[in-house]
Short mmCIF file of C-alpha atoms in Angstrom, two decimals:
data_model
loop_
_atom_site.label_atom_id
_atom_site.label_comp_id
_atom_site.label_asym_id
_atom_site.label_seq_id
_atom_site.Cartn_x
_atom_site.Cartn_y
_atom_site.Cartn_z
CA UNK A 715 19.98 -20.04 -2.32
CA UNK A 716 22.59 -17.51 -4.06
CA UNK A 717 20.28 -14.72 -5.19
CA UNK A 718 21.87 -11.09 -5.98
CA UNK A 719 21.27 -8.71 -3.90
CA UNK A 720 22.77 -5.29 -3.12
CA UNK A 721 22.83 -6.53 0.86
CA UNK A 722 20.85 -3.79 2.97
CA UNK A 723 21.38 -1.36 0.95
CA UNK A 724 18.58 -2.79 -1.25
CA UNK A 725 16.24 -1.42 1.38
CA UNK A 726 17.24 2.15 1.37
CA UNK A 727 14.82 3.51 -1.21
CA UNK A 728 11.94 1.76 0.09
CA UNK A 729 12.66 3.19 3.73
CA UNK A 730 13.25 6.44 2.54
CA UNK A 731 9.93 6.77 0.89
CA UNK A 732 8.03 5.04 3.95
CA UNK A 733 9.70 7.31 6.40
CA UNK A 734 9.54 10.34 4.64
CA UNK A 735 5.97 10.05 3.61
CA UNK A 736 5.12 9.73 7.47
CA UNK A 737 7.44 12.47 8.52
CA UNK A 738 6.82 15.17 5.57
CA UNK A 739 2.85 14.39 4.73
CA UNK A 740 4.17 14.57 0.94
CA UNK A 741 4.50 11.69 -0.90
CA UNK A 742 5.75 12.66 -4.00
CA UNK A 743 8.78 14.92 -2.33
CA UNK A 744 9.51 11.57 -0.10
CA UNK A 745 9.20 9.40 -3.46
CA UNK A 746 11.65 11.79 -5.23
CA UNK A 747 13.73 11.32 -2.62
CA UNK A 748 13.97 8.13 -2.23
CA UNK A 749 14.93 7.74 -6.30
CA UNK A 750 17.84 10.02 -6.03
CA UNK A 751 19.16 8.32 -2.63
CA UNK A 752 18.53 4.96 -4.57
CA UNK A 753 20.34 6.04 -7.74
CA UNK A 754 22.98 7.27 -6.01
CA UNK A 755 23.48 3.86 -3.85
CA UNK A 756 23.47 1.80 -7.06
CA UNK A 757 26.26 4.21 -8.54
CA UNK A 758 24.61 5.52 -10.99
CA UNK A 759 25.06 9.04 -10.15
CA UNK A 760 22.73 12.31 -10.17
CA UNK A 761 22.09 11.80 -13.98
CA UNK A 762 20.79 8.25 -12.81
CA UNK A 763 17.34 9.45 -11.78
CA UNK A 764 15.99 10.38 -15.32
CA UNK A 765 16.94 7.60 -16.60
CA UNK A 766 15.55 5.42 -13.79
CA UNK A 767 12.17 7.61 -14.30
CA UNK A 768 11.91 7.20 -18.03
CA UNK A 769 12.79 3.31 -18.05
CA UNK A 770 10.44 2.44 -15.26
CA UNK A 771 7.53 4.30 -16.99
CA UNK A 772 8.46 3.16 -20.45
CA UNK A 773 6.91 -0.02 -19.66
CA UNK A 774 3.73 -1.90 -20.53
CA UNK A 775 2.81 -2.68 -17.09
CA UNK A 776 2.62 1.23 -16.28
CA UNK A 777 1.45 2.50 -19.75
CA UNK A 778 -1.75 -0.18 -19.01
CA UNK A 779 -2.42 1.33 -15.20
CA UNK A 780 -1.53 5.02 -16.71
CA UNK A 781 -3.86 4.78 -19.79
CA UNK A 782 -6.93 2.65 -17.47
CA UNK A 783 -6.91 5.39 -14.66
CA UNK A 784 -7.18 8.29 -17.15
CA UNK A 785 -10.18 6.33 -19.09
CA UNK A 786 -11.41 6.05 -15.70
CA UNK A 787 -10.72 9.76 -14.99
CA UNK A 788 -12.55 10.65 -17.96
CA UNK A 789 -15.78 8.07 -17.49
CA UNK A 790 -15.62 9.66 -13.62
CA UNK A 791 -15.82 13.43 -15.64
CA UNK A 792 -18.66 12.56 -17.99
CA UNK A 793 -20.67 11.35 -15.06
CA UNK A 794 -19.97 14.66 -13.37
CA UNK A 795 -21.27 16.76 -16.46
CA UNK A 796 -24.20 14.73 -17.15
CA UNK A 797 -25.40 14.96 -13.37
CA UNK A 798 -25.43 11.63 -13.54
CA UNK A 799 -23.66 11.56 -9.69
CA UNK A 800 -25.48 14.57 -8.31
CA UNK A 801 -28.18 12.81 -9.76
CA UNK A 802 -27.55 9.69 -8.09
CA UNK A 803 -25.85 11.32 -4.90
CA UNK A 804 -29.94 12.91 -4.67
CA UNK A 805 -31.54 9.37 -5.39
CA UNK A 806 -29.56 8.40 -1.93
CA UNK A 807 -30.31 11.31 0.07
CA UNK A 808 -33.92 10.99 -0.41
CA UNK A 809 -34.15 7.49 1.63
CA UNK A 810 -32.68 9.05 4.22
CA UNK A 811 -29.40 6.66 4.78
CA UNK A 812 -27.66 7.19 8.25
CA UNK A 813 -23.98 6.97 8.69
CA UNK A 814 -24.10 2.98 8.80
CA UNK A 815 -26.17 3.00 5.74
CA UNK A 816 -24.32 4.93 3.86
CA UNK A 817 -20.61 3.21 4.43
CA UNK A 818 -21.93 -0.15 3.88
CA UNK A 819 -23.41 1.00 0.48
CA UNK A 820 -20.05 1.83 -0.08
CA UNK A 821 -19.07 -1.71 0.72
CA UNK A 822 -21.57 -3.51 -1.36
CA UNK A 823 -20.43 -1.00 -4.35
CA UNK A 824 -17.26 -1.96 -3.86
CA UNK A 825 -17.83 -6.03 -4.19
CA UNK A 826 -20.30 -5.46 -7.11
CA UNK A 827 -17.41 -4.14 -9.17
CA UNK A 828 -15.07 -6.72 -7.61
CA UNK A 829 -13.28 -7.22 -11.78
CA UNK A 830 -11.12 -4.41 -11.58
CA UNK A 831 -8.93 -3.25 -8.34
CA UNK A 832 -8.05 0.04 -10.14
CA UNK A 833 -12.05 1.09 -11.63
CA UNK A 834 -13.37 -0.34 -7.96
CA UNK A 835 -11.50 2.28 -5.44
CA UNK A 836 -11.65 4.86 -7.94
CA UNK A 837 -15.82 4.15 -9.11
CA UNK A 838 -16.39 3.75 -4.78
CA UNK A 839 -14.65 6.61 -4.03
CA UNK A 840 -16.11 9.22 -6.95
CA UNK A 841 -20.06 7.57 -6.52
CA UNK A 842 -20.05 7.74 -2.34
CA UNK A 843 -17.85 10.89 -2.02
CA UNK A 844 -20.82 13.37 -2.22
CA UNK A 845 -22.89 10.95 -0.46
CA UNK A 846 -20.66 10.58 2.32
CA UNK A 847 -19.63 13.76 2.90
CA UNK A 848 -23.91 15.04 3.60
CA UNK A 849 -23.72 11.97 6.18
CA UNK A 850 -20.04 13.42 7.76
CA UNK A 851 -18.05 10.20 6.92
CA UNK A 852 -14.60 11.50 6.92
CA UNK A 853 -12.26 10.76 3.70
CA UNK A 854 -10.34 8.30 5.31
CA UNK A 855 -13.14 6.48 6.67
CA UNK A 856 -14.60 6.17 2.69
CA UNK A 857 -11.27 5.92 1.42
CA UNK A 858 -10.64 2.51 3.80
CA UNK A 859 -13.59 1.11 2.49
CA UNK A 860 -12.97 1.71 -1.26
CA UNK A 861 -9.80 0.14 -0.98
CA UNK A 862 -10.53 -2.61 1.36
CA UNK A 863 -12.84 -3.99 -0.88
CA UNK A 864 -10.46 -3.59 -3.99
CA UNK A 865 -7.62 -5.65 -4.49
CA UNK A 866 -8.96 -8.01 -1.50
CA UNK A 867 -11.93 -9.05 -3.29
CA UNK A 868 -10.25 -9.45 -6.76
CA UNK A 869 -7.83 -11.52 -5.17
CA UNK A 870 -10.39 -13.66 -4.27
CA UNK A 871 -12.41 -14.15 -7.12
CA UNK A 872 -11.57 -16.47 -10.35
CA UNK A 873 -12.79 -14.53 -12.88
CA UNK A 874 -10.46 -11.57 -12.49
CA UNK A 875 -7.03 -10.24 -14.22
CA UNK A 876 -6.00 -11.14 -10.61
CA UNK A 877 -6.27 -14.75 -10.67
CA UNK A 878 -5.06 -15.53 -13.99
CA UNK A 879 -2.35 -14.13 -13.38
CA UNK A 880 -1.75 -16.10 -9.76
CA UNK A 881 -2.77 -19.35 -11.96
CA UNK A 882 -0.22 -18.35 -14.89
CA UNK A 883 2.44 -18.49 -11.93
CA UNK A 884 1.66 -21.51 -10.69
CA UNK A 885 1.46 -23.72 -13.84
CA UNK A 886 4.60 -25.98 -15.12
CA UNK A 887 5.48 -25.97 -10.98
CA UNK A 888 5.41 -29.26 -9.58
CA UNK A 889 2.17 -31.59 -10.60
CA UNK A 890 0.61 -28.47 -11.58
CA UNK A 891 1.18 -29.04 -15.60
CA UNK A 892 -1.84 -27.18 -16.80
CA UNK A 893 -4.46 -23.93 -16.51
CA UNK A 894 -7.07 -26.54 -15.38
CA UNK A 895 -4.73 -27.91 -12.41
CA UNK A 896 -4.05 -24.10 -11.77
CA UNK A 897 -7.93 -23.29 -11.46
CA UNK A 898 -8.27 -25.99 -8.99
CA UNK A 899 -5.27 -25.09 -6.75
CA UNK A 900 -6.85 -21.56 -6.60
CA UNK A 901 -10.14 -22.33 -6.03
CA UNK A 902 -9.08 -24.58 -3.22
CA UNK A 903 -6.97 -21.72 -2.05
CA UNK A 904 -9.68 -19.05 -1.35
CA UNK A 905 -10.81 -20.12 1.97
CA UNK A 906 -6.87 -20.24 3.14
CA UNK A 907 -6.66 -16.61 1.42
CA UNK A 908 -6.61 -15.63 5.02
CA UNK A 909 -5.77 -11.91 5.24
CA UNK A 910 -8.56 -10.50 2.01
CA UNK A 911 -10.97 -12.23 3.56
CA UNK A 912 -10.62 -10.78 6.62
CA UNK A 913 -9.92 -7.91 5.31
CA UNK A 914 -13.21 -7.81 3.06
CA UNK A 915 -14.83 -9.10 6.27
CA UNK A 916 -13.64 -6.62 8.71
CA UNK A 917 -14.53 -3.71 6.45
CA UNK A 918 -17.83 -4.89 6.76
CA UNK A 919 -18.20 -5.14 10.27
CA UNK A 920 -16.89 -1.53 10.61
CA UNK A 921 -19.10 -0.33 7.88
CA UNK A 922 -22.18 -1.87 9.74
CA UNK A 923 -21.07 0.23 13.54
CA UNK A 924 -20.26 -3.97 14.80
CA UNK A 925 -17.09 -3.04 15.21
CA UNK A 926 -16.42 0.21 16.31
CA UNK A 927 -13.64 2.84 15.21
CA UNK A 928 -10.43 3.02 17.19
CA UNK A 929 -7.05 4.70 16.53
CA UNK A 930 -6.60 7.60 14.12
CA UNK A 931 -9.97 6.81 12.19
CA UNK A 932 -11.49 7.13 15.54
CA UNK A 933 -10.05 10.77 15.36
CA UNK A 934 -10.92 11.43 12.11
CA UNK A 935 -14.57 10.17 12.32
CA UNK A 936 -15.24 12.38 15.58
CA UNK A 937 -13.97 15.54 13.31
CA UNK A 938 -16.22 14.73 10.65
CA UNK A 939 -18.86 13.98 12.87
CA UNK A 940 -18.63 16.96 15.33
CA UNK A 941 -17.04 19.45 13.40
CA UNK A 942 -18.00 18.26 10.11
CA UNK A 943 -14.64 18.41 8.73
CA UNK A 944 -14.72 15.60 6.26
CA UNK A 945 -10.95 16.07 5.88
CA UNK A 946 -7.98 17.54 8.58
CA UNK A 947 -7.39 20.98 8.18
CA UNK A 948 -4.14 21.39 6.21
CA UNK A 949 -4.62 18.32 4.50
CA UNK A 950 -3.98 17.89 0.61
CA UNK A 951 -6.84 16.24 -1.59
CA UNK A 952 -5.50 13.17 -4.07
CA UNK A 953 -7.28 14.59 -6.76
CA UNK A 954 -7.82 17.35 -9.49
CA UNK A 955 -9.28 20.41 -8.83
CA UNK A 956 -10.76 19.82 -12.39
CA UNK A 957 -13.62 17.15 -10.62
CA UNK A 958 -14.11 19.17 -7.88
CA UNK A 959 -15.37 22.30 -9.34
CA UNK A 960 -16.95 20.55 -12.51
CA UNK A 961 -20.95 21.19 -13.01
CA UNK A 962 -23.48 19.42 -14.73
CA UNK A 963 -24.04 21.18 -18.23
CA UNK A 964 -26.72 23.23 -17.88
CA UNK A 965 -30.49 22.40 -19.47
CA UNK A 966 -30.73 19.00 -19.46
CA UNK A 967 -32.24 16.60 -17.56
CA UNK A 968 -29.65 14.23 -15.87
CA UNK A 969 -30.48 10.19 -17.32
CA UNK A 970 -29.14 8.19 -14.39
CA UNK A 971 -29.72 4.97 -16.06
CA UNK A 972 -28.38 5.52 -19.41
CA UNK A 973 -24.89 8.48 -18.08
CA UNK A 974 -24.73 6.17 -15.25
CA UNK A 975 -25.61 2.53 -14.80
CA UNK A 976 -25.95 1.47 -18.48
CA UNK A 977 -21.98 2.48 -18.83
CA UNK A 978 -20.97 0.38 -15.69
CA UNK A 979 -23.06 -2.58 -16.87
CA UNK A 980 -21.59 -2.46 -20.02
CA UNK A 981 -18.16 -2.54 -18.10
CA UNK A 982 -18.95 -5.58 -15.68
CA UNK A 983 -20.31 -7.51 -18.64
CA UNK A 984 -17.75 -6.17 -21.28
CA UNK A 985 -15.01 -7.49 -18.80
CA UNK A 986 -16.88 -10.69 -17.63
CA UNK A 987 -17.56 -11.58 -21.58
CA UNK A 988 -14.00 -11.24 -22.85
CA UNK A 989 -13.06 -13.40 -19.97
CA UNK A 990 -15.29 -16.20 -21.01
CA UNK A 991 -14.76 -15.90 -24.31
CA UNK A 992 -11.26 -14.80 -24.74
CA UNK A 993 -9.62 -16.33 -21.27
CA UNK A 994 -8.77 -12.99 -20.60
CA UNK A 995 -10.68 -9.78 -19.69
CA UNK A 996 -10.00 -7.13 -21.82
CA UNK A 997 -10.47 -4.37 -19.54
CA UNK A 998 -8.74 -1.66 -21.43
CA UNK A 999 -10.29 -2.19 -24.17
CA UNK A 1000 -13.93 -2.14 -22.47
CA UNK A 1001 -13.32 0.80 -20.88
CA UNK A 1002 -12.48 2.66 -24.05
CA UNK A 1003 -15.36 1.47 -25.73
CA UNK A 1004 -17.63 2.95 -23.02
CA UNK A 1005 -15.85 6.15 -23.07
CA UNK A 1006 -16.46 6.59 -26.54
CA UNK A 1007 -20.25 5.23 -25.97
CA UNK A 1008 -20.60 8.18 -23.50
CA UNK A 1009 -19.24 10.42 -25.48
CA UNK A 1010 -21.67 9.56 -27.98
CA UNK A 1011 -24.55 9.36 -26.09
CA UNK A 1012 -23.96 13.07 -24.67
CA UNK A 1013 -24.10 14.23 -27.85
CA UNK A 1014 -27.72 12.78 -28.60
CA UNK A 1015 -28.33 14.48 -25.28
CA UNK A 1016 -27.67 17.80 -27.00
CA UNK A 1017 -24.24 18.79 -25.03
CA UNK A 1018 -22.15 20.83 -28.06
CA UNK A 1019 -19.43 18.89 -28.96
CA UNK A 1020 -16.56 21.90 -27.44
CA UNK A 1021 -18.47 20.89 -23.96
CA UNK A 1022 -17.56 17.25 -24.92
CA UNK A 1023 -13.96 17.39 -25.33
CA UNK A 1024 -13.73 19.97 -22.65
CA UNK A 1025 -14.65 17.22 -20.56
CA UNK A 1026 -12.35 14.67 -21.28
CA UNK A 1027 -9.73 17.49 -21.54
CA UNK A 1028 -10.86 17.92 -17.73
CA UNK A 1029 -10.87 13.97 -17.24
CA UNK A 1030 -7.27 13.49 -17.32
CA UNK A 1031 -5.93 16.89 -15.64
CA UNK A 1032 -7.88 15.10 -12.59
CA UNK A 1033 -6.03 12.34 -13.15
CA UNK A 1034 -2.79 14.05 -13.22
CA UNK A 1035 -1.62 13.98 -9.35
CA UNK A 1036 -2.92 10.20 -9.21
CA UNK A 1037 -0.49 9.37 -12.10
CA UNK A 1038 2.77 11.68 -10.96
CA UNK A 1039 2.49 9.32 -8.04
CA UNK A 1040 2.30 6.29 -9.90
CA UNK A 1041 5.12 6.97 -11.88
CA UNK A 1042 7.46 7.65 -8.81
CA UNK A 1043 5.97 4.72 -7.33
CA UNK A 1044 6.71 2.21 -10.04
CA UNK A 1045 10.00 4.56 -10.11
CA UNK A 1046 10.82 3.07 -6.42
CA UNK A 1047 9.40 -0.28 -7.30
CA UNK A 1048 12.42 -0.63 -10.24
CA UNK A 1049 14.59 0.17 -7.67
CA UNK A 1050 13.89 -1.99 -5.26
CA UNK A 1051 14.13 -4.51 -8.13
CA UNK A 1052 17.54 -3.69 -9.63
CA UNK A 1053 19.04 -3.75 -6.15
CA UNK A 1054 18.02 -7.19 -5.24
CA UNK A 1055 15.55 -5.94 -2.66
CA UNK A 1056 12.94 -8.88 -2.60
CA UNK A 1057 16.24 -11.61 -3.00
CA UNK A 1058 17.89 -9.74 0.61
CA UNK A 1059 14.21 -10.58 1.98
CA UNK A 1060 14.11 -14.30 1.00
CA UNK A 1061 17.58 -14.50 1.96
CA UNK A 1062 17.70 -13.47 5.22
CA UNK A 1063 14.12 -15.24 5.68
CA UNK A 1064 14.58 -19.19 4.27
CA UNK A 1065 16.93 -20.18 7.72
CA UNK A 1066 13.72 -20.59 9.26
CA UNK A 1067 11.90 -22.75 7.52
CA UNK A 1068 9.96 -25.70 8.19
CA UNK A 1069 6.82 -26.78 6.76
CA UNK A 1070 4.46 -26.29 10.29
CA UNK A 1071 5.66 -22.21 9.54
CA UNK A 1072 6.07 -22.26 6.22
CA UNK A 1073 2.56 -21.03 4.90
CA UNK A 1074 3.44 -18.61 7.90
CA UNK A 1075 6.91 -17.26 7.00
CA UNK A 1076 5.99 -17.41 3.29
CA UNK A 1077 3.01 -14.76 4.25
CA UNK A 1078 5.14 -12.61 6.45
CA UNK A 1079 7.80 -11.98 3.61
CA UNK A 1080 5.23 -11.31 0.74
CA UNK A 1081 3.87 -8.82 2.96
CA UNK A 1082 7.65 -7.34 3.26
CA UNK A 1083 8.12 -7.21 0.11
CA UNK A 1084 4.96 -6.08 -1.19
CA UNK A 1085 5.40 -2.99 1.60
CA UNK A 1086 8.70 -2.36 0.31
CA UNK A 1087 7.91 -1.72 -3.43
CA UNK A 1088 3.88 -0.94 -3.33
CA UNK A 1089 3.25 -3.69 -5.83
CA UNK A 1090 1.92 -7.02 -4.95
CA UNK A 1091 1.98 -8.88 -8.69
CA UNK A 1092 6.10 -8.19 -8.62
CA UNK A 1093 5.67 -9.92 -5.08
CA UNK A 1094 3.89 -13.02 -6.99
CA UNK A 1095 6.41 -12.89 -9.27
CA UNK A 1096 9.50 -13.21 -7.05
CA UNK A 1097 7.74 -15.06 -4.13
CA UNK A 1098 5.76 -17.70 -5.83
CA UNK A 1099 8.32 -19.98 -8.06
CA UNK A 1100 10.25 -19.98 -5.28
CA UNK A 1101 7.31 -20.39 -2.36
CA UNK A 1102 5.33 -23.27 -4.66
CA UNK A 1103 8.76 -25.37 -5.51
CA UNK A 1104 9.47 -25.33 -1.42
CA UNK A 1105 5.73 -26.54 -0.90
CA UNK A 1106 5.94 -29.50 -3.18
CA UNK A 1107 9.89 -30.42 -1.80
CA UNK A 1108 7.94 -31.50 1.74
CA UNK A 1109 5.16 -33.08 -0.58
CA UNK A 1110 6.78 -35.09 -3.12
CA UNK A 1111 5.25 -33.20 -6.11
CA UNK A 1112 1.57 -33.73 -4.43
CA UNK A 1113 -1.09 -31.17 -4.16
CA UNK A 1114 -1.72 -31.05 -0.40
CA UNK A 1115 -3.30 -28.56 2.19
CA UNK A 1116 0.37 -27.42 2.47
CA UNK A 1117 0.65 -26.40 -1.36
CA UNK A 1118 -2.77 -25.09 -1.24
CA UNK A 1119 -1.87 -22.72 1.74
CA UNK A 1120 1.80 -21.67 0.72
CA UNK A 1121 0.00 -20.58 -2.86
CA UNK A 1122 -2.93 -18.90 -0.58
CA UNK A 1123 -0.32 -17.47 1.86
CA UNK A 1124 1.98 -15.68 -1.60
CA UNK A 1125 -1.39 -14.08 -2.60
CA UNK A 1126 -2.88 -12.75 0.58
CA UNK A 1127 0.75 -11.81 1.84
CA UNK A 1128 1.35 -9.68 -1.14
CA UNK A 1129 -2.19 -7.65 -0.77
CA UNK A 1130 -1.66 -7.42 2.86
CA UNK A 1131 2.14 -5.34 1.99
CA UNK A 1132 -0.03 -4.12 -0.75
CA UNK A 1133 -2.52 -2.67 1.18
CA UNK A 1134 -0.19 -0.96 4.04
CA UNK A 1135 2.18 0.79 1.71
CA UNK A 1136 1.94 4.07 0.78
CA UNK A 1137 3.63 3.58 -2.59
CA UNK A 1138 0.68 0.90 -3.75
CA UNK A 1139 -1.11 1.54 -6.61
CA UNK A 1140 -4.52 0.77 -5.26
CA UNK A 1141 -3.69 2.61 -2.05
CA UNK A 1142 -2.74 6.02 -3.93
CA UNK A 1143 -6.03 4.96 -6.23
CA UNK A 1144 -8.54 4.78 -2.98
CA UNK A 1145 -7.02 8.01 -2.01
CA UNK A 1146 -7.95 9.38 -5.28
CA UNK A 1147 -11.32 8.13 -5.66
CA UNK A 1148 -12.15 9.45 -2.00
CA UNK A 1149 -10.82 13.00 -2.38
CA UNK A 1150 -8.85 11.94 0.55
CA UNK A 1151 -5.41 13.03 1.52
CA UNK A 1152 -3.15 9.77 0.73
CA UNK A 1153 -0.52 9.35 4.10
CA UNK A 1154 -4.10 10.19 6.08
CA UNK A 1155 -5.46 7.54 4.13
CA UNK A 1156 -2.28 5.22 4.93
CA UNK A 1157 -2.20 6.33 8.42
CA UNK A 1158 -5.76 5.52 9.20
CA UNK A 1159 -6.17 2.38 7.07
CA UNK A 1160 -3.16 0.69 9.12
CA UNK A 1161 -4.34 -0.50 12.07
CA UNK A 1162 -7.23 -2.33 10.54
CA UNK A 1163 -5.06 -3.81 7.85
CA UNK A 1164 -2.57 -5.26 10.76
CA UNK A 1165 -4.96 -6.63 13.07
CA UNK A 1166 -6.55 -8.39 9.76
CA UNK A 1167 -2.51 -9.26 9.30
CA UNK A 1168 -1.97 -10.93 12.19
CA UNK A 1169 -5.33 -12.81 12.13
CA UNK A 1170 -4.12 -14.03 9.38
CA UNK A 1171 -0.89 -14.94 10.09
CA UNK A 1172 -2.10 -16.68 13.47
CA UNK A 1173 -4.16 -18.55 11.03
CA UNK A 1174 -1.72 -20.07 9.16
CA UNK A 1175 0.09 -21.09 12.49
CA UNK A 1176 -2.71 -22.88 13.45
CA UNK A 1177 -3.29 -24.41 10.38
CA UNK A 1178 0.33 -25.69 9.79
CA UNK A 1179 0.89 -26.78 13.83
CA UNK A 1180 -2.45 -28.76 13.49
CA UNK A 1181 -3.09 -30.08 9.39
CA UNK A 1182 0.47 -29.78 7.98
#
């Protein structure tokens, strides 16, 4: 396959920004970086990088995750001047949750709002972080968890932005010839979604004390516990002072139900409705609708309207830092793309082919590639019209366990890069949500996400040496 490609060279900006963020502690400095090194491979000079920066943030794709993390950032600040969370954060302390009770509350939280992976590590994070730091659960430890059961359970589920988008890929490919045939091939495929279900799974088990803590959460869970640092010393918060020192407005009475669960049933439902209806969640435009609900209803409450539009002002100054990063990441992630970063991948990957490893090998480079760039729907993009085509060349255009597993093995392979790279949306999102420094978040997070990696890939071995 003749696919263009800038040869190894391709990789440079995505191993700049992966090293650097390790060696330095600062993403955003390693991130910079890594755009002026890449510009300058490409040829495109010094001058190249604000162009680079304007064109890859000029586009839908981050104007949508720009404008939905500020609404969120703003929904997060009304419930902080309400005292809806305080509120809420006193509601758990009352029953007296331990540690264990406390993370897997966390957990549940995070499947209930399983529609959105940007609102679910960012809602986890913001509801849990007061509650986990009175039962000294570092940030890492709540950060893991947020994003854990993010993108891995929206991956999973057919009702989400996810999987339209995975069945939009997969129709006009081989017998696949419309959105029904699409729904079945992904329903089929979530029990061969290896990795998010372990993933989902072993968050869980971790959660619940089952499974105990090891490697640098182990560390940072004995700090939080015996020194009751919740975070390293030296470390650097992923989010706005703004949240931090925000208080509830003075003489009223915090409403939990109506500044607090009314405005995230009215976002499951909003989401789930447009879905039904529309074939298509309209998730942006829910959560503007509940901002402006909340904004409204605090004004019944009696807060002046200055206090109002203080508030929001505050929103999105907290969601500042989460957004800077985003933009270099999505920076590195065009990149990646202009130099033929993904094609090098499949290039170098398709001499070892067969169909006992394909589901395998097809996993393995997703997860490359979503690593690489820190976004897992350009992975589908690239991986799947060419992994589905190769399925159905060994099938003869017939929907078999093989199909079902190389379409199972794109998905899970792309969350799995997803979900170990420090230039990931939903990564630098969990980090946000948690208050938690983001390469502590990265650093801790990784073991977990490889063991659930190689689970994962040993399942597909077994699968293809023994059904394909």
């Amino acid at each position: 396959m003749d696919l263009e490609t800038m040869g190894w060279i391709s990789l440079l900006p995505a191993i700049i920004a992966i090293v650097l963020s390790f060696a330095t502690k600062n993403t955003i400095v390693a991130l910079i970086a890594a755009c002026l090194v890449g510009t300058l491979a490409a040829g495109q000079g010094i001058m190249g990088l604000p162009t680079l920066i304007k064109e890859a943030t000029g586009t839908t794709g981050f104007s949508w995750v720009m404008l939905l993390n500020l609404y969120i950032a703003i929904i997060v600040a009304f419930f902080h001047k309400t005292g809806a969370i305080q509120a809420f954060s006193d509601w758990v302390h009352s029953k007296n949750l331990k540690r264990k009770g406390v993370q897997l509350l966390a957990w549940f939280l995070g499947i209930f709002v399983y529609f959105s992976d940007s609102f679910s590590p960012l809602f986890v994070g913001t509801v849990m972080r007061d509650i986990s730091d009175r039962a000294k659960i570092s940030k890492e430890k709540l950060s893991y968890i947020a994003d854990s059961t993010a993108a891995p359970v929206s991956v999973l589920v057919p009702i989400t932005g996810w999987a339209a988008y995975l069945m939009g890929l997969a129709v006009g490919v081989g017998c696949i010839v419309s959105q029904s045939d699409a729904q079945r091939l992904f329903i089929k495929a979530i029990p061969l979604n290896f990795y998010p279900l372990f993933a989902v799974i072993m968050v869980g088990l971790v959660a619940s004390g089952i499974v105990k803590d090891f490697g640098p959460m182990k560390k940072a869970e004995l700090r939080a516990i015996n020194e009751g640092k919740v975070l390293r010393d030296g470390a650097t918060p992923l989010i706005g002072k703004e949240l931090l020192e925000m208080k509830p407005y003075p003489g009223i009475a915090p409403k939990v139900f109506l500044n607090f669960v009314l405005p995230v049933i009215l976002i499951i439902v909003g989401a789930m409705a447009t879905f039904f209806i529309l074939k298509s969640a309209k998730t942006m435009e829910v959560f503007l609708g509940v901002v402006i609900f909340m904004a409204i209803s605090m004004l019944i409450q009696g807060i002046p309207f200055r206090e109002v539009m203080d508030t929001v002002t505050q929103g999105i100054k907290s969601g500042v830092p989460a957004v800077t990063l985003l933009a270099l990441a999505y920076s590195v992630n065009k990149l990646s793309t202009d130099m033929g970063t993904a094609n090098y991948i499949i290039e170098n990957c398709e001499s070892f082919l067969s169909p006992a490893v394909l589901p395998a090998i097809i996993f393995v480079v997703a997860a490359v590639m979503a690593f690489a760039t820190g976004s897992s729907w350009g992975t589908f993009a690239i991986c799947m019209p060419i992994a589905l085509p190769l399925a159905f060349a060994y099938t003869n255009d017939t929907m078999t366990t093989l199909v079902v597993a190389c379409f199972a093995a794109v998905a899970g392979g792309g969350v799995f890069g997803d979900h170990c790279s420090p230039l990931s949306d939903t990564t630098i999102l969990a980090s946000t949500g948690a208050g938690a420094d983001h390469i502590d978040h990265v650093k801790t997070q990784l073991p977990y996400s490889l063991i659930c990696g190689a689970l994962a890939v040993i399942g597909y071995l077994i699968l293809g040496f023994t059904s394909l």
